[in-house]
Short mmCIF file of C-alpha atoms in Angstrom, two decimals:
data_model
loop_
_atom_site.label_atom_id
_atom_site.label_comp_id
_atom_site.label_asym_id
_atom_site.label_seq_id
_atom_site.Cartn_x
_atom_site.Cartn_y
_atom_site.Cartn_z
CA MET A 1423 -16.43 1.90 14.36
CA GLN A 1424 -14.23 0.28 16.93
CA THR A 1425 -13.72 -3.47 16.64
CA LYS A 1426 -12.71 -5.52 19.63
CA SER A 1427 -9.27 -7.05 19.29
CA LYS A 1428 -10.55 -10.59 19.74
CA HIS A 1429 -12.28 -10.28 16.36
CA PHE A 1430 -9.07 -9.38 14.52
CA GLY A 1431 -7.02 -12.54 14.80
CA SER A 1432 -9.02 -15.33 13.17
CA PRO A 1433 -10.03 -13.79 9.80
CA LEU A 1434 -6.69 -12.02 9.39
CA ARG A 1435 -4.68 -15.13 10.16
CA ALA A 1436 -6.58 -17.05 7.50
CA VAL A 1437 -6.19 -14.38 4.83
CA CYS A 1438 -2.49 -13.78 5.41
CA ARG A 1439 -1.83 -17.50 4.95
CA ARG A 1440 -3.72 -17.45 1.66
CA MET A 1441 -1.84 -14.36 0.52
CA ALA A 1442 1.54 -15.88 1.33
CA ARG A 1443 0.71 -19.13 -0.46
CA ALA A 1444 -0.49 -17.27 -3.55
CA LEU A 1445 2.59 -15.06 -3.66
CA GLY A 1446 4.95 -17.98 -3.15
CA ALA A 1447 3.29 -19.97 -5.93
CA ALA A 1448 3.37 -17.04 -8.32
CA LEU A 1449 7.02 -16.30 -7.64
CA ALA A 1450 7.88 -19.95 -8.18
CA ALA A 1451 6.00 -19.90 -11.47
CA GLY A 1452 7.81 -16.73 -12.52
CA ALA A 1453 4.68 -15.09 -13.93
CA ALA A 1454 2.40 -12.20 -13.11
CA VAL A 1455 -1.02 -13.34 -11.95
CA THR A 1456 -3.63 -10.74 -12.87
CA ALA A 1457 -7.40 -10.48 -13.15
CA GLY A 1458 -10.15 -8.02 -13.88
CA ALA A 1459 -10.41 -4.31 -14.75
CA ALA A 1460 -10.70 -0.94 -13.00
CA MET A 1461 -13.47 1.64 -12.78
CA SER A 1462 -14.84 4.03 -10.18
CA LEU A 1463 -15.03 2.69 -6.64
CA LEU A 1464 -18.42 1.30 -5.59
CA LEU A 1465 -17.95 1.23 -1.82
CA PRO A 1466 -20.32 3.98 -0.61
CA ALA A 1467 -18.30 5.16 2.38
CA LEU A 1468 -14.98 5.21 0.53
CA PRO A 1469 -15.52 6.30 -3.07
CA ALA A 1470 -11.99 7.32 -4.02
CA TYR A 1471 -8.86 5.43 -4.90
CA ALA A 1472 -5.86 6.98 -3.19
CA GLU A 1473 -4.00 7.29 -6.50
CA GLY A 1474 -3.59 9.85 -9.27
CA PRO A 1475 -1.61 13.05 -9.70
CA ASP A 1476 -4.48 15.40 -10.53
CA TYR A 1477 -4.89 18.28 -8.11
CA ARG A 1478 -8.37 18.96 -6.78
CA THR A 1479 -9.58 21.77 -4.54
CA HIS A 1480 -10.93 19.18 -2.12
CA LEU A 1481 -8.52 16.40 -1.29
CA ALA A 1482 -10.14 13.02 -0.72
CA GLY A 1483 -8.90 11.50 2.53
CA VAL A 1484 -8.05 14.87 4.12
CA THR A 1485 -10.42 16.81 6.38
CA PRO A 1486 -10.95 20.30 4.90
CA PHE A 1487 -9.06 23.03 6.79
CA ALA A 1488 -7.54 20.45 9.14
CA ASP A 1489 -4.62 18.91 7.28
CA PRO A 1490 -2.11 17.26 9.66
CA ARG A 1491 0.29 16.03 6.98
CA GLN A 1492 3.88 17.19 7.08
CA ARG A 1493 6.97 16.67 4.95
CA VAL A 1494 9.34 13.96 6.20
CA SER A 1495 12.95 13.16 5.35
CA THR A 1496 13.62 10.25 3.01
CA THR A 1497 17.10 9.89 4.53
CA GLN A 1498 15.65 8.51 7.75
CA ALA A 1499 13.64 5.41 8.67
CA PRO A 1500 10.97 4.48 7.97
CA TRP A 1501 10.71 6.79 4.95
CA SER A 1502 14.01 5.64 3.42
CA ALA A 1503 12.37 2.29 2.55
CA ILE A 1504 9.56 4.02 0.65
CA GLY A 1505 9.71 5.16 -2.96
CA ARG A 1506 7.69 6.35 -5.90
CA VAL A 1507 6.18 3.82 -8.29
CA GLN A 1508 5.71 5.35 -11.72
CA THR A 1509 4.98 4.16 -15.22
CA GLU A 1510 6.27 5.43 -18.53
CA LEU A 1511 2.72 6.55 -19.30
CA GLY A 1512 2.90 9.05 -16.44
CA SER A 1513 0.88 7.47 -13.63
CA ARG A 1514 2.44 7.37 -10.19
CA CYS A 1515 1.75 5.96 -6.76
CA THR A 1516 3.70 5.02 -3.63
CA GLY A 1517 5.49 1.75 -2.90
CA PHE A 1518 7.72 0.28 -0.23
CA LEU A 1519 10.43 -2.33 0.01
CA ILE A 1520 9.69 -5.68 1.67
CA SER A 1521 13.05 -7.10 0.53
CA PRO A 1522 15.98 -5.74 -1.50
CA VAL A 1523 14.20 -6.73 -4.75
CA LEU A 1524 10.49 -6.72 -3.82
CA VAL A 1525 8.23 -3.67 -3.63
CA GLU A 1526 4.64 -3.65 -2.41
CA THR A 1527 2.09 -1.23 -3.88
CA ALA A 1528 -1.62 -1.02 -4.76
CA ALA A 1529 -2.69 -3.18 -7.70
CA HIS A 1530 -5.02 -0.54 -9.14
CA CYS A 1531 -1.98 1.69 -9.72
CA LEU A 1532 -0.91 -0.70 -12.47
CA TRP A 1533 -4.22 -0.79 -14.33
CA LEU A 1534 -4.95 0.94 -17.64
CA THR A 1535 -8.59 1.89 -18.03
CA GLN A 1536 -7.96 1.90 -21.76
CA PRO A 1537 -7.29 -0.68 -23.16
CA GLN A 1538 -8.54 -2.47 -20.00
CA ARG A 1539 -5.37 -4.29 -18.95
CA PHE A 1540 -2.44 -4.07 -16.59
CA VAL A 1541 0.65 -2.19 -17.73
CA GLN A 1542 3.67 -4.03 -19.05
CA PRO A 1543 6.01 -4.73 -16.12
CA SER A 1544 9.01 -3.26 -17.93
CA SER A 1545 7.26 0.13 -18.10
CA VAL A 1546 7.10 0.38 -14.30
CA HIS A 1547 9.93 2.03 -12.34
CA PHE A 1548 10.69 2.28 -8.63
CA LEU A 1549 12.57 5.31 -7.30
CA ARG A 1550 13.64 4.56 -3.76
CA ALA A 1551 13.54 7.49 -1.30
CA TYR A 1552 12.60 9.89 -4.09
CA SER A 1553 12.65 13.55 -3.01
CA GLY A 1554 12.57 16.41 -5.48
CA ASP A 1555 15.10 15.58 -8.18
CA LYS A 1556 17.02 13.05 -6.07
CA PHE A 1557 16.58 9.39 -5.18
CA THR A 1558 18.67 6.74 -3.45
CA ALA A 1559 18.25 4.05 -6.12
CA HIS A 1560 16.31 3.28 -9.29
CA ALA A 1561 15.16 -0.06 -10.64
CA ARG A 1562 12.89 -1.32 -13.39
CA VAL A 1563 10.21 -3.92 -12.70
CA VAL A 1564 10.63 -7.28 -14.43
CA ARG A 1565 7.29 -8.77 -13.33
CA PHE A 1566 4.57 -8.19 -10.78
CA ILE A 1567 2.17 -10.40 -8.87
CA VAL A 1568 -1.47 -9.53 -8.20
CA PRO A 1569 -3.77 -11.86 -6.21
CA PRO A 1570 -5.86 -13.94 -8.66
CA GLY A 1571 -9.09 -12.82 -6.98
CA TYR A 1572 -8.51 -9.10 -7.53
CA SER A 1573 -10.76 -7.52 -10.15
CA PRO A 1574 -10.46 -3.73 -10.58
CA ASN A 1575 -13.79 -3.70 -12.42
CA LYS A 1576 -15.36 -5.09 -9.24
CA GLU A 1577 -13.51 -3.10 -6.61
CA SER A 1578 -16.29 -3.41 -4.04
CA LEU A 1579 -15.97 -7.19 -4.27
CA SER A 1580 -12.18 -7.39 -4.19
CA ALA A 1581 -10.75 -4.25 -2.55
CA GLY A 1582 -9.23 -6.46 0.15
CA LEU A 1583 -6.99 -7.99 -2.54
CA ASP A 1584 -5.93 -4.67 -4.07
CA HIS A 1585 -2.17 -5.01 -3.72
CA ALA A 1586 0.71 -5.98 -5.98
CA THR A 1587 4.23 -7.21 -5.42
CA LEU A 1588 6.78 -5.79 -7.86
CA VAL A 1589 9.93 -7.79 -8.66
CA LEU A 1590 12.83 -5.45 -9.42
CA ASP A 1591 15.60 -6.09 -11.91
CA HIS A 1592 18.27 -5.61 -9.22
CA PRO A 1593 18.51 -5.00 -5.45
CA VAL A 1594 18.09 -1.40 -4.33
CA ALA A 1595 18.74 -1.85 -0.60
CA ARG A 1596 20.38 -4.02 1.98
CA PRO A 1597 18.10 -6.59 3.69
CA ASP A 1598 18.13 -4.60 6.92
CA GLU A 1599 16.92 -1.48 5.07
CA ALA A 1600 13.66 -3.05 3.89
CA PHE A 1601 10.49 -3.63 5.86
CA HIS A 1602 9.85 -7.22 6.85
CA VAL A 1603 6.38 -8.76 6.92
CA SER A 1604 6.55 -9.62 10.60
CA THR A 1605 3.32 -8.26 12.10
CA THR A 1606 0.93 -11.01 13.19
CA PRO A 1607 -2.85 -10.78 13.63
CA ASP A 1608 -2.34 -10.93 17.39
CA ASP A 1609 -0.31 -7.69 17.22
CA ILE A 1610 -3.29 -5.72 15.90
CA LYS A 1611 -5.25 -3.66 18.43
CA PRO A 1612 -8.14 -1.27 17.73
CA GLY A 1613 -7.08 2.30 18.38
CA MET A 1614 -3.36 1.54 18.05
CA ALA A 1615 -1.19 4.45 16.92
CA VAL A 1616 -0.16 4.30 13.24
CA VAL A 1617 1.41 6.56 10.61
CA LEU A 1618 0.85 6.93 6.87
CA GLY A 1619 2.98 8.76 4.33
CA GLY A 1620 3.37 8.81 0.58
CA TYR A 1621 3.74 10.85 -2.62
CA GLU A 1622 0.43 12.66 -2.61
CA GLN A 1623 -1.23 14.67 -5.35
CA ASN A 1624 -0.69 18.16 -3.97
CA MET A 1625 3.00 17.43 -3.16
CA PRO A 1626 3.90 14.54 -5.48
CA ASP A 1627 7.68 14.98 -5.36
CA VAL A 1628 8.16 14.58 -1.60
CA ILE A 1629 6.76 12.30 1.07
CA THR A 1630 4.12 13.91 3.26
CA ALA A 1631 2.87 11.96 6.27
CA ASP A 1632 0.26 11.96 9.00
CA LEU A 1633 2.27 11.05 12.09
CA HIS A 1634 -0.53 11.04 14.63
CA CYS A 1635 -3.36 8.76 13.55
CA HIS A 1636 -4.93 5.48 14.59
CA MET A 1637 -6.33 2.15 13.51
CA THR A 1638 -10.10 2.48 13.81
CA GLY A 1639 -11.40 -0.97 12.95
CA LEU A 1640 -11.63 -3.96 10.66
CA THR A 1641 -14.04 -4.01 7.73
CA HIS A 1642 -14.49 -6.25 4.69
CA ASP A 1643 -15.17 -5.93 1.00
CA ARG A 1644 -18.29 -7.61 -0.35
CA SER A 1645 -16.45 -10.90 -0.80
CA GLY A 1646 -15.38 -10.95 2.84
CA ASN A 1647 -11.74 -9.96 2.32
CA PRO A 1648 -10.58 -7.91 5.33
CA LEU A 1649 -9.52 -4.27 5.21
CA PHE A 1650 -8.04 -2.12 7.96
CA SER A 1651 -9.80 1.19 8.59
CA HIS A 1652 -7.78 4.16 9.85
CA ASP A 1653 -8.18 7.88 10.43
CA CYS A 1654 -4.91 8.94 8.77
CA ALA A 1655 -4.94 11.81 6.29
CA GLY A 1656 -3.87 10.52 2.89
CA THR A 1657 -5.11 11.53 -0.54
CA HIS A 1658 -4.60 10.63 -4.20
CA GLY A 1659 -1.05 9.38 -4.72
CA SER A 1660 -0.83 7.68 -1.34
CA SER A 1661 -2.09 4.41 -2.84
CA GLY A 1662 0.52 1.76 -2.17
CA ALA A 1663 1.92 3.52 0.91
CA PRO A 1664 2.57 1.40 3.99
CA LEU A 1665 0.35 1.77 7.04
CA LEU A 1666 3.00 1.61 9.78
CA TYR A 1667 3.37 1.33 13.53
CA GLN A 1668 6.43 1.54 15.76
CA ASP A 1669 7.42 -0.40 18.86
CA ALA A 1670 10.62 -0.98 20.81
CA SER A 1671 12.02 -3.17 18.01
CA GLY A 1672 11.44 -0.65 15.22
CA TRP A 1673 8.97 0.06 12.43
CA HIS A 1674 6.47 -2.52 11.19
CA VAL A 1675 4.08 -2.74 8.24
CA LEU A 1676 0.38 -3.30 8.90
CA GLY A 1677 -1.01 -2.93 5.42
CA VAL A 1678 -1.07 -1.28 1.99
CA GLN A 1679 -3.07 1.95 1.56
CA VAL A 1680 -5.69 1.58 -1.19
CA LEU A 1681 -8.77 3.71 -0.45
CA ALA A 1682 -9.38 7.24 0.79
CA SER A 1683 -12.48 8.68 2.42
CA SER A 1684 -14.45 11.09 0.27
CA ALA A 1685 -15.16 13.75 2.90
CA HIS A 1686 -12.68 13.57 5.77
CA ALA A 1687 -9.40 12.09 6.95
CA GLY A 1688 -9.26 8.33 6.82
CA GLY A 1689 -9.10 5.39 4.50
CA GLN A 1690 -8.61 1.66 4.22
CA ALA A 1691 -5.56 -0.56 3.82
CA VAL A 1692 -5.13 -4.14 2.66
CA PRO A 1693 -3.65 -6.16 5.54
CA LEU A 1694 -0.09 -7.32 4.94
CA LEU A 1695 0.57 -9.70 7.79
CA ASN A 1696 2.50 -12.77 8.80
CA SER A 1697 0.89 -15.80 10.41
CA ARG A 1698 2.47 -17.62 13.32
CA SER A 1699 3.64 -20.29 10.86
CA GLY A 1700 6.45 -18.05 9.56
CA THR A 1701 5.07 -17.24 6.13
CA SER A 1702 7.14 -14.07 5.91
CA GLU A 1703 10.06 -16.24 4.88
CA ASP A 1704 8.30 -16.69 1.53
CA LEU A 1705 8.75 -12.96 0.92
CA GLN A 1706 12.43 -12.60 1.83
#
């Protein structure tokens, strides 16, 4: 459903201020803020997380017999700022740099269904620009920050908070090589061209991307947290990938991929935006 652009600004501006304040406070405290547990998704239109490595005949988030995804080069922007997030227990998702030492991903990628807790930060690794058996840089996570309101056991109530910021043990890029949280609510337009790419279940060792898709609207979880809807093809493993757009100044992040449609191309992303007050400085 298309949403008029005038409806985008106000709720998104409020939520991005709350997100920036929460992240700044957590970083200052030097601790991971976590809450809740994870189980199957309850949102009826979007029943699948976009994580996992398991191959299935039908790929959630991809229209059958109409797969537009293609392999992209991790040596070129914007894909060079993306990497694989993996744990020592074998789970893997996608993540992307928002500073030389900060990676954004989906919070549910870090959850253990048994014994119902988040993984230890030190067991999480980030492989920047991973492709086959090569990567540009590797770092271990020293802590991560999840919004206090996120509860994986109540995904339908908190899907709009399903993102995590990973703090790496050393820089893996120059500042100009990372994405910056610079998109404002006023930049968002329904129908705008976007791209989505990540390490997906049927090709988990390379980045595959849908380069010709669009923002389709703004929805909310049951607690009122906003989510971007899009028609990009992206299946299990794309969780944590950046929803991106390009303009004359370069590539920009819109949000963090967290949910995939069950029957056709499309999904939802947690907005990752900057308010006019300059809150992106808290993330540098």
